[in-house]
Every structure is written in structure tokens, then in C-alpha cells.
XYZ file of C-alpha atoms in Angstrom:
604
model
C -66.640 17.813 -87.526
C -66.675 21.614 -87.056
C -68.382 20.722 -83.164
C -65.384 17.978 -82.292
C -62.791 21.032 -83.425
C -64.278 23.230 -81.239
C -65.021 21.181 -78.482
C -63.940 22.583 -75.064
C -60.487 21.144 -73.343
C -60.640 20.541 -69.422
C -58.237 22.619 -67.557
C -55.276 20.265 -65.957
C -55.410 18.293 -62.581
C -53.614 20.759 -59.787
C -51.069 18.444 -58.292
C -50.266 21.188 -55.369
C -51.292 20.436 -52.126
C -53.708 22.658 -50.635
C -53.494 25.357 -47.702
C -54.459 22.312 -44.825
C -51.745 19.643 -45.933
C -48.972 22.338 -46.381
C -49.325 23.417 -42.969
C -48.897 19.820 -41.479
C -46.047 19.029 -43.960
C -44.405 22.301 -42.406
C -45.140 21.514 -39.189
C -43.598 17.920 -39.868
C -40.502 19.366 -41.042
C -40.279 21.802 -38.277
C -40.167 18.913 -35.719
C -37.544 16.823 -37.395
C -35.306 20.220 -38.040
C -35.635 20.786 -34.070
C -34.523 16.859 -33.232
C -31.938 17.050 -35.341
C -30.950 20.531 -34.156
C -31.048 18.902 -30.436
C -29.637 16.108 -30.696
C -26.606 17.610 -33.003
C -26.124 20.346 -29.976
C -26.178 17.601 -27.442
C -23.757 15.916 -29.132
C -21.510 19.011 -29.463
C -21.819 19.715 -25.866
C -20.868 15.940 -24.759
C -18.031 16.719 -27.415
C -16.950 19.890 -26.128
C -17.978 19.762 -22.586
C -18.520 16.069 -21.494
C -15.928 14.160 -22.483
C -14.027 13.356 -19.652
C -17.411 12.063 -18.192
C -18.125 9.930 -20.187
C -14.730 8.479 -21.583
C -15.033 7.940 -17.486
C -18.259 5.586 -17.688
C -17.116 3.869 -20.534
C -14.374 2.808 -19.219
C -16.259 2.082 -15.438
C -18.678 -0.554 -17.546
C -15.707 -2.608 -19.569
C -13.045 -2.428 -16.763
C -12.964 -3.379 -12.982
C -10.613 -2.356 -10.436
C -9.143 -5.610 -8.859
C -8.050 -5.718 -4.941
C -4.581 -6.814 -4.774
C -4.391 -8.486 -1.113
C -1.404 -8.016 1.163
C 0.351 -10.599 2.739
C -0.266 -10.496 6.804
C 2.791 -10.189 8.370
C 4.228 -13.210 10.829
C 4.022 -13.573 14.545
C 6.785 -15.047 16.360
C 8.018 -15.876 19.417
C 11.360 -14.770 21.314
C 13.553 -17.081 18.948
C 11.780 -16.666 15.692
C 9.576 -19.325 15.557
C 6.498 -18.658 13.393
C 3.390 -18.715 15.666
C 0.961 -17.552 13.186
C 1.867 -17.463 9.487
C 0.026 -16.347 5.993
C 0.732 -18.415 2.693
C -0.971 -18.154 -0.153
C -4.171 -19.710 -1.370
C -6.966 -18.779 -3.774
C -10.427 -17.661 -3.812
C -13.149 -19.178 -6.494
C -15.971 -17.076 -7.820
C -19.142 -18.436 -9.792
C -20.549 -16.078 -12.570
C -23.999 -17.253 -12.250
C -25.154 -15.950 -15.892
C -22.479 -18.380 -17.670
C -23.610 -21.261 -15.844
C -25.377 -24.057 -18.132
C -27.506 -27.178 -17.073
C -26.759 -25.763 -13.087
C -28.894 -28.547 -11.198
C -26.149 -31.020 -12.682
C -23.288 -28.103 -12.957
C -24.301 -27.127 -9.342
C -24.295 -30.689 -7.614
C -21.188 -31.091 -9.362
C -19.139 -28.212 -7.362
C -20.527 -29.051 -4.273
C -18.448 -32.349 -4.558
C -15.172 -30.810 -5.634
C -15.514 -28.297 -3.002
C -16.524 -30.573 -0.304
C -19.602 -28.970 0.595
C -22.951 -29.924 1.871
C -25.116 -31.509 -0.588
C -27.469 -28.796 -1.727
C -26.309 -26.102 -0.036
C -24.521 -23.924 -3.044
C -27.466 -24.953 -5.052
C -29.988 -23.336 -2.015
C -27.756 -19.963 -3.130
C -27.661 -20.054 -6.725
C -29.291 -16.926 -8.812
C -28.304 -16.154 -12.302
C -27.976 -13.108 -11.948
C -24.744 -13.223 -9.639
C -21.676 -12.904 -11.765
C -19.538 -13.120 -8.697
C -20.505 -15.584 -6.350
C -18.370 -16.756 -3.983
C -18.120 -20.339 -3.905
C -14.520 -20.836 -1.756
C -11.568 -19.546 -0.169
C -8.059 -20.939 1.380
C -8.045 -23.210 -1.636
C -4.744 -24.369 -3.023
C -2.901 -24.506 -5.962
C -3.830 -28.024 -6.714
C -7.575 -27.477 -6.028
C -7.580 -24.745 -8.305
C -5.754 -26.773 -10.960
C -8.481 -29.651 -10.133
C -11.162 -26.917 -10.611
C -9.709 -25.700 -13.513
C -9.645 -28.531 -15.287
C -13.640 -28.933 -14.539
C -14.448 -25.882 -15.890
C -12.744 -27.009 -19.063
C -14.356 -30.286 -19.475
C -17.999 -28.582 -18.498
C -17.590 -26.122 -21.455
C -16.645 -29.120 -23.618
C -19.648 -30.715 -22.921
C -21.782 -27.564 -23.682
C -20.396 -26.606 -27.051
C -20.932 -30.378 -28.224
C -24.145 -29.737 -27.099
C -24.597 -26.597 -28.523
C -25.174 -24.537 -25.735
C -23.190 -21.491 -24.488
C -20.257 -22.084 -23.441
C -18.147 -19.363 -21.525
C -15.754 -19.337 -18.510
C -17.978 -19.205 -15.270
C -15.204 -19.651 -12.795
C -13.011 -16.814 -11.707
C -9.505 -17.591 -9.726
C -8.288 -14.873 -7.428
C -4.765 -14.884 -5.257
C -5.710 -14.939 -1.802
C -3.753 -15.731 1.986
C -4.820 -17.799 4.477
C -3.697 -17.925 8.087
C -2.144 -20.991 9.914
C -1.442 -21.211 13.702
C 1.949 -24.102 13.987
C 1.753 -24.569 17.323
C -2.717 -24.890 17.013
C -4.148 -24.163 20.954
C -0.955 -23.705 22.688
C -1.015 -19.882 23.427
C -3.808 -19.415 21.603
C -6.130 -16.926 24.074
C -2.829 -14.755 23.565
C -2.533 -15.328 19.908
C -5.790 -14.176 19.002
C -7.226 -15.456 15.677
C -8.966 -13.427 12.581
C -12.606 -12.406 11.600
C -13.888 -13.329 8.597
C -12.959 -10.545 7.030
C -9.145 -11.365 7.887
C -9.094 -8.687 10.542
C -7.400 -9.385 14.271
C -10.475 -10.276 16.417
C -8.830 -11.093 19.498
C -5.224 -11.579 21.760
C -2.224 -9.980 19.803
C -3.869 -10.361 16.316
C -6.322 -7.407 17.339
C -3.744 -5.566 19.322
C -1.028 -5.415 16.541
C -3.604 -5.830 13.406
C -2.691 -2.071 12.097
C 1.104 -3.203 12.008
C -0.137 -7.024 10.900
C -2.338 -5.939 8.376
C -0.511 -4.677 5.263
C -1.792 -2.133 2.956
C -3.621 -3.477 -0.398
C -2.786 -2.939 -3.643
C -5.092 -2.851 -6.659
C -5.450 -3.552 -10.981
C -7.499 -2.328 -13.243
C -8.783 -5.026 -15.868
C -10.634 -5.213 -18.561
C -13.479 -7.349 -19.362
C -15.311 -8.867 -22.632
C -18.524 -8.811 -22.990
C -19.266 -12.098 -21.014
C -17.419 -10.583 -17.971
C -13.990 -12.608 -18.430
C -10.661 -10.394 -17.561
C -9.370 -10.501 -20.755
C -6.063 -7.982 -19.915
C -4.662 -5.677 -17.664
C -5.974 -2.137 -18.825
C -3.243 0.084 -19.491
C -0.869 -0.739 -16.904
C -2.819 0.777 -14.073
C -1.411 -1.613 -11.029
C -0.245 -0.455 -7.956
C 1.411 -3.096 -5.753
C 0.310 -4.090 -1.869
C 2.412 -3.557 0.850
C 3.017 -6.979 3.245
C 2.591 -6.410 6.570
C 5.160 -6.077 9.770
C 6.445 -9.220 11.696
C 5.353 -9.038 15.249
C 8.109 -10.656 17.568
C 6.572 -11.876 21.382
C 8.293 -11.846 24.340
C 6.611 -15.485 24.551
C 9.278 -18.383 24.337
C 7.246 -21.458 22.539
C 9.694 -23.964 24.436
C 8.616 -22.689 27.818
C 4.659 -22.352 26.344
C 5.169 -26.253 25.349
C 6.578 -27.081 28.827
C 3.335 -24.997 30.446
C 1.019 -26.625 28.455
C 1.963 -30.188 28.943
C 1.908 -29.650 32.474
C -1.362 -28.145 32.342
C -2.783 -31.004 30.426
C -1.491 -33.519 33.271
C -2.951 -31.671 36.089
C -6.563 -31.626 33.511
C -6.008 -35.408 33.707
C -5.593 -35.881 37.087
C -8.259 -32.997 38.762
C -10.702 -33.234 36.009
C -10.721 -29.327 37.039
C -13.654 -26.645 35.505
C -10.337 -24.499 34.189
C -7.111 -23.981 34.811
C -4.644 -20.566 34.096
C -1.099 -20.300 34.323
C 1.486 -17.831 33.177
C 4.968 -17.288 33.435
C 7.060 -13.608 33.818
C 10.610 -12.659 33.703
C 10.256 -10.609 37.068
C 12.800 -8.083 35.827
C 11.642 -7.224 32.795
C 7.652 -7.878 32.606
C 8.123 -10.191 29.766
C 5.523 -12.950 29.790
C 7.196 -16.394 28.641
C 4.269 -18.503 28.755
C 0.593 -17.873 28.770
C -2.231 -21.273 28.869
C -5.440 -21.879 30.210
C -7.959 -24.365 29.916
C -10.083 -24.828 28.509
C -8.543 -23.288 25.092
C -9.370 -23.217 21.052
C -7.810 -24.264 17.854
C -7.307 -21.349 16.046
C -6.874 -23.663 13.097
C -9.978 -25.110 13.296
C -13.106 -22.317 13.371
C -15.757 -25.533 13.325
C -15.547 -26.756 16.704
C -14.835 -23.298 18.727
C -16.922 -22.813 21.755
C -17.219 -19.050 22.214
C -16.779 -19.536 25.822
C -13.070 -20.542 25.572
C -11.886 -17.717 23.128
C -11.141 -15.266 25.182
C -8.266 -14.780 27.294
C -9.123 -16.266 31.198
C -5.906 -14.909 32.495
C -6.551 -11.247 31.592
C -10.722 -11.480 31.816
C -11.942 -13.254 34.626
C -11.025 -12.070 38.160
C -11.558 -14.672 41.108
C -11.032 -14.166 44.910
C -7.555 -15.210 45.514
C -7.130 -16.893 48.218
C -4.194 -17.112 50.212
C -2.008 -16.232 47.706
C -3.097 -12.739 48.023
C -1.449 -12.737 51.539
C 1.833 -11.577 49.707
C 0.293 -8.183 50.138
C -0.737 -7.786 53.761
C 2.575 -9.032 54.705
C 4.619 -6.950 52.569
C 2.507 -4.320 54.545
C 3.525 -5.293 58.001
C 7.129 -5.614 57.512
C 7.494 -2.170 55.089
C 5.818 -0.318 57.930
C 7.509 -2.664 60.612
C 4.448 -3.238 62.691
C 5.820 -6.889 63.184
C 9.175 -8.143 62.785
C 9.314 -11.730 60.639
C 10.887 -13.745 63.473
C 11.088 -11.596 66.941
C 7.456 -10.845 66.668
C 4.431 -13.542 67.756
C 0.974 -13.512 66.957
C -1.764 -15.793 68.968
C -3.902 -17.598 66.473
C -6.463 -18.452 68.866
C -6.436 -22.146 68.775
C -7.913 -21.721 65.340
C -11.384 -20.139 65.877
C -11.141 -16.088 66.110
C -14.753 -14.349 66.706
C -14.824 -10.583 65.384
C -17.178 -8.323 64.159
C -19.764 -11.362 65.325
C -18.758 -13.918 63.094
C -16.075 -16.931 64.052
C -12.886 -17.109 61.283
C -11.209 -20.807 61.397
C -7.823 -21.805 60.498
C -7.520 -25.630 58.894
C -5.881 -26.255 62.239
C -5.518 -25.234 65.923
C -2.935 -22.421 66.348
C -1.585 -21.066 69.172
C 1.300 -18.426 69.525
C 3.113 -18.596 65.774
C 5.887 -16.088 64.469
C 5.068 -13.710 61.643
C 7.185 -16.121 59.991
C 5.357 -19.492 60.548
C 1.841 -17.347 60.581
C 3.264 -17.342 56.434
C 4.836 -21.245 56.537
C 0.808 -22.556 58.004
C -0.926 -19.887 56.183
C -3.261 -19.200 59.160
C -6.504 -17.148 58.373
C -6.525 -15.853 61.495
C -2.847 -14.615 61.959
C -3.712 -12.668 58.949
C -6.412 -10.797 60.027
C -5.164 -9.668 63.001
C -2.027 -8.328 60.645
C -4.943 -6.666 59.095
C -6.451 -5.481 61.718
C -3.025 -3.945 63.024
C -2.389 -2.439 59.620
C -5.922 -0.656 58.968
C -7.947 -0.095 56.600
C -6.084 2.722 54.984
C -2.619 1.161 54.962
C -3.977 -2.091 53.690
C -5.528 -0.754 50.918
C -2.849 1.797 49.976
C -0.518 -1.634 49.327
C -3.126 -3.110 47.374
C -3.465 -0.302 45.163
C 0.371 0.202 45.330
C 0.434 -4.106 43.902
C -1.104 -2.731 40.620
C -4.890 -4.382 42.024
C -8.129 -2.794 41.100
C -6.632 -1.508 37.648
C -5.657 -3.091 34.506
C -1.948 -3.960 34.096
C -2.191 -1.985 30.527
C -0.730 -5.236 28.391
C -0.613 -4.691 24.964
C -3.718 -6.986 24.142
C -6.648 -4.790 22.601
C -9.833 -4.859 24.729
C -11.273 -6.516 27.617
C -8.468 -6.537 30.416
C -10.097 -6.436 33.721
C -9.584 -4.363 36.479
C -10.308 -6.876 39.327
C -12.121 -5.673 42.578
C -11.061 -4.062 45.045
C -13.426 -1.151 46.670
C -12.512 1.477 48.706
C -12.612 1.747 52.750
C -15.997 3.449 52.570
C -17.470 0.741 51.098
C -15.703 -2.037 53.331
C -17.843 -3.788 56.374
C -16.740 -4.121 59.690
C -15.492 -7.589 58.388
C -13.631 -6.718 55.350
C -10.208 -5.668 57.415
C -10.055 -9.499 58.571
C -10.998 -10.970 55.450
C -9.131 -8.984 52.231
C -5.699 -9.913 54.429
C -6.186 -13.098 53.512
C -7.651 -12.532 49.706
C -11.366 -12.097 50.175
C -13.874 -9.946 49.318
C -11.253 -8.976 46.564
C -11.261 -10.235 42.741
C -7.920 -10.406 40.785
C -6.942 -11.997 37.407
C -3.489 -14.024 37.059
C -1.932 -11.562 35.663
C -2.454 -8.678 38.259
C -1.316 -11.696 40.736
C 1.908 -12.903 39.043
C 2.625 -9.031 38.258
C 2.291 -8.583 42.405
C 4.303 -11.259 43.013
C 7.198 -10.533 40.639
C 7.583 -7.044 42.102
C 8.653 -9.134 45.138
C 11.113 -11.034 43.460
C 12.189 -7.919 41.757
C 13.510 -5.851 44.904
C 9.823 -4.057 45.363
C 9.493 -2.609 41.489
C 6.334 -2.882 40.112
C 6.775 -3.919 36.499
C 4.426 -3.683 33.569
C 3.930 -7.057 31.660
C 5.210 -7.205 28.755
C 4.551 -9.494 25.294
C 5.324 -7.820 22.102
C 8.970 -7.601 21.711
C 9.531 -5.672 18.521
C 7.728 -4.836 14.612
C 9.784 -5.778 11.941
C 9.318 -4.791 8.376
C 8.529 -7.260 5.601
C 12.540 -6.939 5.079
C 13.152 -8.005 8.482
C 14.397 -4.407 9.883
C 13.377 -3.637 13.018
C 11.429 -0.443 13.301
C 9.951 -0.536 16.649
C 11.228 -2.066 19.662
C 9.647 -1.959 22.938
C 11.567 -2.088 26.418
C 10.609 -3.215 29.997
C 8.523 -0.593 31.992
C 9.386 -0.204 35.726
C 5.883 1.386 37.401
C 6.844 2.338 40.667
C 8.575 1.452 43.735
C 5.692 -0.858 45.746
C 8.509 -1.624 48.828
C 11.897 -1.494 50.206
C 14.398 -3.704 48.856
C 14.559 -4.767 52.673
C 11.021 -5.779 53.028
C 11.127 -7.161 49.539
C 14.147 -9.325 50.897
C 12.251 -10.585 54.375
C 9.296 -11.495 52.469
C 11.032 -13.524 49.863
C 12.662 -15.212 53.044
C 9.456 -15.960 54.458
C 8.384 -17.441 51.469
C 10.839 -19.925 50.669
C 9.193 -21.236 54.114
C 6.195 -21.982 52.589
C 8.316 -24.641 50.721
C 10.235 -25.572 53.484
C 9.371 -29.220 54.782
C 7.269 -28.041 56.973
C 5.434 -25.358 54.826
C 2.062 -25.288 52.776
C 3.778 -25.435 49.699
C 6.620 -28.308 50.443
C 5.194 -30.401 47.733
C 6.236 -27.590 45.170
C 9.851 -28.087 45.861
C 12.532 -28.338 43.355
C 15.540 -30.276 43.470
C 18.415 -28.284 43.505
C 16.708 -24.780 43.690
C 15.715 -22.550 46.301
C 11.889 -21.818 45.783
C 10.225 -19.051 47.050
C 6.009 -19.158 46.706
C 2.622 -19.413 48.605
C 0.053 -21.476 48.249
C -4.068 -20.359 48.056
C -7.585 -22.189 48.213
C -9.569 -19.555 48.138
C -13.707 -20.966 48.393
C -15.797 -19.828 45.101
C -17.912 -17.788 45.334
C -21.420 -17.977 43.460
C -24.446 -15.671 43.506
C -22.371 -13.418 46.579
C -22.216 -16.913 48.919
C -19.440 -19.156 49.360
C -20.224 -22.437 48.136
C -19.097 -25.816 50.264
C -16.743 -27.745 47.921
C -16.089 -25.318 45.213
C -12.337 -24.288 45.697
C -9.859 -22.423 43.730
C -6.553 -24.352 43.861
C -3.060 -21.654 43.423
C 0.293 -21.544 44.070
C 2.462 -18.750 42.588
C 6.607 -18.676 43.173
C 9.819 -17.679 41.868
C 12.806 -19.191 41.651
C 15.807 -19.031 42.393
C 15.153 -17.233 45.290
C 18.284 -15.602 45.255
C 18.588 -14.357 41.892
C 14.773 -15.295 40.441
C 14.362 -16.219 36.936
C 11.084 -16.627 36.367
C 7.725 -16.245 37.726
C 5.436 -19.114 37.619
C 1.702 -18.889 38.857
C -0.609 -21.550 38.353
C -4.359 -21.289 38.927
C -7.142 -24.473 39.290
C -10.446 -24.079 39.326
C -12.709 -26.949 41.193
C -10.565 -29.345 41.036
C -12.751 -32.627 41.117
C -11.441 -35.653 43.566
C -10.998 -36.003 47.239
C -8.081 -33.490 47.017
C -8.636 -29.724 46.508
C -6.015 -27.692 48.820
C -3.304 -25.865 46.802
C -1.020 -28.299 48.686
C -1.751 -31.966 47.152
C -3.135 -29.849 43.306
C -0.816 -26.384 42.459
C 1.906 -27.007 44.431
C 2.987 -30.820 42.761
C 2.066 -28.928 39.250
C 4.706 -25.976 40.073
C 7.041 -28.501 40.855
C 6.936 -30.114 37.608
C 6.023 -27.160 35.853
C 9.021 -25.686 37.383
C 10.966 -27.909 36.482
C 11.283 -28.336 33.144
C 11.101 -24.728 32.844
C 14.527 -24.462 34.954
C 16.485 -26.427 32.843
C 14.731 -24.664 29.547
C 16.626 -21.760 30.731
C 19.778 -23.749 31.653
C 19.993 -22.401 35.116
C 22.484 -24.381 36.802
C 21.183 -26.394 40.461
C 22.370 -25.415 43.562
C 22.137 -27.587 46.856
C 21.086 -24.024 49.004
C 19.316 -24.229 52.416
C 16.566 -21.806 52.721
C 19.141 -20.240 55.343
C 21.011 -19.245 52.824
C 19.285 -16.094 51.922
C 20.376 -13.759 54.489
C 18.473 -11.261 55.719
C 19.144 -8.104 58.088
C 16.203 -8.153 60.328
C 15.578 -6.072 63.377
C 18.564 -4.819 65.199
């Protein structure tokens, strides 16, 4: 008993941790007081410092700034008829990610949207919210589309698969053409990206164009626009109306005519254009081949551009305007009092032979013009010089561009200095060789004739209107110089209403009740620096009416197919016609006048 009383108790279990664990419980601590310590300052400092940034990213992932797109503004001709127009249509995006069952969802759009079978599936990732599957759709293919969509998520949630919105609608315009090729080269059309890519579409695109606007929306989750955010919207400007000098009557009238002589020559091309000669204005511009602006899926790249501002040809005959206006400015030869022998039609100089078509003897200045004799044009060369003759070219506006208002790619022709010329070249640039012009440096020489000796620039955009229809530029005709005396300007009009005399080059371009004054040219292509046997260049450019001219008309044919190339039997029938109809567009009034009846003081 006595040994259980005074048995020994065990001292108590210490429940303290020891020295080793109490270090790593303070070291624990330690850590998480410094992370919290962190992260609390961080927060302060995105609190305090920060906000603005990222209130700013917040916002950037949940909204999306939406381009509001302008409305292009109209071109028109000289009466107000639309010649390229913008109306509204819609664009439709795909958000890949909300797409179910796509093989069948897929196949299914390619139908609606008329596309090749396959060829949206080829394209398809998931991961592209904003795919886009069309454009220039309208309102009732985007109500067809719509309606889709709606039936597609139908037949998900029944089957119990996700079932969000995966096509987006956006406002969009498209541009038409009304009158489709006619005056097309000068039109121009649009890129892809709705910018002017050519003709008066580039020239005027910054006026054209408009200004966008833009939205800020908000998205869910899913990326649908589920409101505007805030209000944030700022409107987009339309863009200006563009008014031509072009008169789509007188373009219709062109291009019919053009079409008959296609169907008759079977030709490689044709060009033709018609001026006002007193103010520059261009009236009508064609050429074939041409484009559909309307229809981007059958272009040919080598008809879009512009033929009568591009592509410079050796003129011919018609370039004889220049050589003569030469002679009779510096009166070296008189028109009527002065003769020139024409060497029974075989002249040898600089030790090669130049024909005429026929055997010439003595002819007047005047009938050298009427039989357009090669050879009675050299020697007017040849009495001019080098210098002279090449000071009247330059002084015709050739070998530079005429500085139309069409963007890029005008050409400047050719036409090289004396230094450069052979012993040949005074003989043959008389009579439009070994010189390249385009139509319109040609019809712009030729109106300065018809315009008492002023040079005038040509001349297509008429005026910028605003959206409101005010006009806020306007642009007026541009005299360039003084290229001869009203006299000489006078003499060689007379001498060219010979040409369409009865027994002129160009009687076949005669028109009833008018008094016509014009030359004809077949100038020989040439290819690879040779002239080619039976590859000819078929012109004739006039004005009419002689006496008070109108208009300008020049019409170019290239290789005309058939037994009949000369200007003669090809241009000079289509002026005619041409002519015309143009003459009674512009209700001038027919005159029974003999080519007598213009007047002219010669020498005393």
C-alpha cells in the first residue's frame, strides 16, 4: 500500500514544438505575410495609379469599335444622269466558334450564297469569329439568311447542342455602273477595297470617297453585339457628286457607231472621242475593245485601261494638220497661188524612193491637202526645216501629256528632237511618221484649228458637289497658248473642208446639210521598228460646222480586216454617221453651204 502511495508520477507530455519546427512555421508565416503584403500593394497601386489602364482594357475585351461606311458619292454626266451610283447592301460574317455540325452547316451556306461547292468549307477554321462569307448582298438575302440562322439554332437546341448566333449582318454599299461599258475606260471602276483604281474613279476618289464614321458596341460573352456602349457613335460623311463634262446621249450615239464599224471591219481596236473645241470639254470617250464595270468576272486586263490616253500610234496623215499649219503661219506657200510638183508619185531623197497612192504632177498647196500626197508633204517639210517643224509640233501640245484630270498613265507620245532625227525624218514626220500620238493629243491639235489657233486643255470633270447638292468646286475651260494666227487657222480649215469635197480623201465623210471640215490618215503599223505590209491604222478626225464648229469628232481603227483599209471606204463613212447623229443631238440646225462659203483673205 505504503509503495503504490509513494509511487513516482511521470512528468507531462510537452505539447510545444521544438526549436527546428518553430523556425519553419515562422518562416511559413513570413512568406504568406509578404504575398499578402504584395499583392495588397499591387492592388493599391492599380487602385491609385492604374486605373485608367485598366478600366481601358476592360472595356477593349467586351466592346468593339464598329466602322460606319460612307456612302460614295455619284458620278454624272453633263445633264445629271447617274453614271456610277452606290446603294446600299450588306456584308455577312461567319463566327467560326458558334458554328455546330459545319460539314452540313457549311455545305448549307455555300448554296444560299451561290458559291462553289466546297469552297467556304476549304476556308473554314474555328477559330475565326469573323469570317467573311459575302458582300453586295441585299435586303432580301439577308432576310433569307436570317431566317437560316434561325432555323439552324432550332435544330441545335432540340438537339442539345450550343446554340448561339454565328452570323453577323453589317450595312455596306455597293457600286453600279447604268450605262455598263459605255464610257467605261473613262469611268474607271473600284479595287476591292472600294478605292478608285482607274479613269475618273481614281482621279476624283479623295472627293468620291467620303469620310467613315464609327460605334462602339458591346459584346456578350459569345461575341454577339448586344448594345451600343454608351452612346459613343460618330456619324460618316457621304461623299461629293462628281459632274463630267461627258454627255451620255452623245457617248450612246459614239458607241453605237463604234459597234457598227466592229461589225463591219472586224478591226483589232477602235478609239474615238469627241471635244467641244472651245472649251476642251470631252463629250464622248469609247474604244474597243472595252469592260463591264458591272461585271469583275469576265474583265480582260488588257481592255481596262484607257486606249485613248495610253497607247500612242504613228498617225498617219492626219498628222499633216501640223506641217501645213506650218507653211501657211510662216507663209512659205500660199494655199492656192502656190504649186508643188509631186513627182509623178515616186520622190527619191536621202536614198530611199517615197510613193504617193497615185501619180502626181504639179498640185496646189490646196489639192496637195484634198489627195493627201506623201510627197507634197515632204517637200513642205523639207521647205519648213527641221527646227520650224518641230517648234509646231511642240507648239500642237505633241510629245507631252495633255494634263486631263484622269490619275496616272497619260502618255506623252513621241516626238524626239532634231538631234536625234535622220536625214529622212524631215520627209517623213510631215506626213505623221516616225512620230507616236494618242487620240487625245490628236483631237486636242485639231480643235485648236477649229478654235481660231488656241490650244485648249481637255477637259472632263465639270464640277464637285456636296452630298446636299451645293456646288463647291467648279472647274472652267483652260486656253494653253496661242499655236497660230486666226488667219492661218482660217486657210487651213478652208483647205480642209476640201478633203470632203467630192473630190477629196474624205468625201465619203460628208454630211448632209453641214459644212465638214477633216482629214483622213492610214498610217502603216508599225511592229518591232518595221512597217508591216497590210497592217494599217484607219483615221479621220473633223469638225463641224466649219464655220462656227461644234464639236470635234476623231475616230481611230486599228487593222481593219477586209479588202478595204484606207481611211476613205473605213473612218470616213463612220464620221459620217457618227456625225450625224451627233449633229442633231445638239440640235444644230442644217445649212445647204458650199465649201466656198467660208471666205478666206489669202495672199494679196
Amino acid at each position: 500500500m505504503n509503495s503504490l502511495l509513494f509511487q513516482p508520477v511521470e512528468p507531462k507530455k510537452n505539447n510545444l514544438p521544438k526549436d527546428g519546427a518553430r523556425s519553419r512555421a515562422l518562416i511559413v508565416f513570413a512568406f504568406l505575410s509578404l504575398g499578402f503584403t504584395v499583392i495588397s500593394l499591387r492592388l493599391l497601386q492599380i487602385q491609385l495609379f492604374e486605373h485608367e489602364k485598366y478600366l481601358e482594357l476592360a472595356t477593349t475585351v467586351h466592346t468593339v469599335r464598329k466602322v460606319l461606311p460612307p456612302k460614295r458619292g455619284y458620278i454624272v454626266d453633263c445633264k445629271n444622269v447617274p453614271l456610277a451610283q452606290s446603294f446600299l447592301t450588306y456584308k455577312v460574317r461567319l463566327d467560326g466558334m458558334n458554328v455546330q455540325e459545319p460539314a452540313i452547316t457549311i455545305q448549307e451556306l455555300e448554296e444560299f450564297l451561290g458559291l462553289e461547292k466546297n469552297s467556304l468549307l476549304q476556308n473554314f477554321r474555328r477559330m475565326d469569329r469573323s469570317y467573311l462569307l459575302a458582300k453586295g448582298l441585299s435586303e432580301e438575302k439577308v432576310q433569307t439568311l436570317e431566317a437560316f440562322e434561325k432555323e439552324k439554332l432550332r435544330q441545335w437546341k432540340k438537339k442539345k447542342l450550343p446554340a448561339e448566333h454565328f452570323l453577323t449582318f453589317e450595312e455596306d454599299y455597293s457600286r453600279i455602273y447604268p450605262c455598263g461599258r459605255e464610257a467605261a475606260p473613262l469611268i474607271g471602276y473600284l479595287d476591292e477595297n472600294g478605292k478608285g483604281a482607274a479613269g475618273v474613279e481614281k482621279a476624283m476618289n479623295e472627293w468620291l470617297e467620303g469620310t467613315p464614321g464609327e460605334k462602339w458596341i458591346e459584346r456578350d460573352v459569345f461575341g454577339k453585339e448586344i448594345a451600343a456602349y454608351r452612346g459613343l457613335e460618330v456619324k460618316p460623311v457621304d461623299g461629293c457628286n462628281v459632274s463630267l463634262t461627258l454627255d451620255s446621249v452623245i457617248q450612246h450615239i459614239v458607241e453605237e457607231g463604234i459597234d457598227r464599224v466592229e461589225k463591219e471591219f472586224l478591226p483589232n481596236g477602235i478609239m474615238a472621242i469627241v471635244m467641244n473645241p472651245k472649251t476642251g470639254e470631252i463629250l464622248a470617250m469609247a474604244q474597243r475593245p472595252s469592260f463591264d464595270p458591272n461585271r469583275r468576272e469576265k474583265w480582260n486586263i488588257a481592255f481596262l485601261k484607257n486606249k485613248n490616253l495610253t497607247d500612242p500610234v504613228e498617225p498617219g496623215s492626219i498628222f499633216k494638220i501640223v506641217t501645213l499649219s506650218g507653211i501657211l503661219e510662216e507663209k512659205i506657200f500660199s494655199l492656192d497661188n502656190s504649186t508643188i510638183n509631186c513627182e509623178n508619185g515616186a520622190f527619191f531623197y536621202g536614198g530611199k524612193t517615197l510613193h504617193d497612192s497615185h501619180p502626181y504632177g504639179m498640185l496646189s498647196v490646196r489639192e496637195v491637202v484634198m489627195k493627201s500626197s506623201n510627197i507634197g508633204f515632204a517637200k513642205m517639210g523639207l521647205e519648213l526645216g527641221e527646227n520650224r517643224l518641230y517648234h509646231y509640233a511642240r507648239a500642237f501640245g505633241f510629245g507631252e501629256p495633255t494634263g486631263m484630270l484622269l490619275g496616272q498613265g497619260e502618255s506623252p507620245g513621241i516626238l524626239y528632237p532634231p538631234r536625234l532625227w535622220s536625214k529622212l525624218s524631215i520627209t517623213r514626220i510631215p506626213m505623221g511618221q516616225e512620230i507616236a500620238v494618242t487620240p487625245i493629243q490628236m483631237i486636242r491639235a485639231m480643235a485648236a484649228i477649229a478654235n481660231h489657233g488656241y490650244l485648249v486643255k481637255p477637259m472632263i470633270i465639270k464640277d464637285i458637289r456636296n452630298p446636299q447638292g451645293k456646288i463647291i468646286r467648279s472647274f472652267s475651260p483652260v486656253i494653253i497658248r496661242r499655236v497660230i494666227s486666226e488667219r492661218t487657222a482660217k486657210l487651213v480649215t478652208s483647205a480642209l473642208v476640201s478633203v470632203v469635197s467630192p473630190k477629196g480623201t474624205g468625201a465619203k465623210a460628208a454630211i448632209m446639210g453641214f459644212t465638214v471640215a477633216g482629214k483622213t490618215g492610214t498610217a502603216q503599223k508599225v511592229v518591232h521598228g518595221n512597217y508591216v505590209k497590210g497592217k494599217y491604222i484607219s483615221s479621220f478626225i473633223g469638225f463641224l460646222p466649219a464655220e462656227d464648229p461644234e464639236f470635234v469628232l476623231m475616230i481611230m481603227v486599228d487593222e481593219p480586216h477586209g479588202t478595204q483599209y484606207y481611211a476613205a471606204s473605213v473612218a470616213a463613212p463612220a464620221f459620217s454617221y457618227i456625225g450625224s447623229e451627233i449633229a442633231q443631238a445638239l440640235n444644230l440646225t442644217p445649212k445647204c453651204v458650199p465649201a466656198q462659203a467660208i471666205r478666206i483673205e489669202t495672199e494679196k
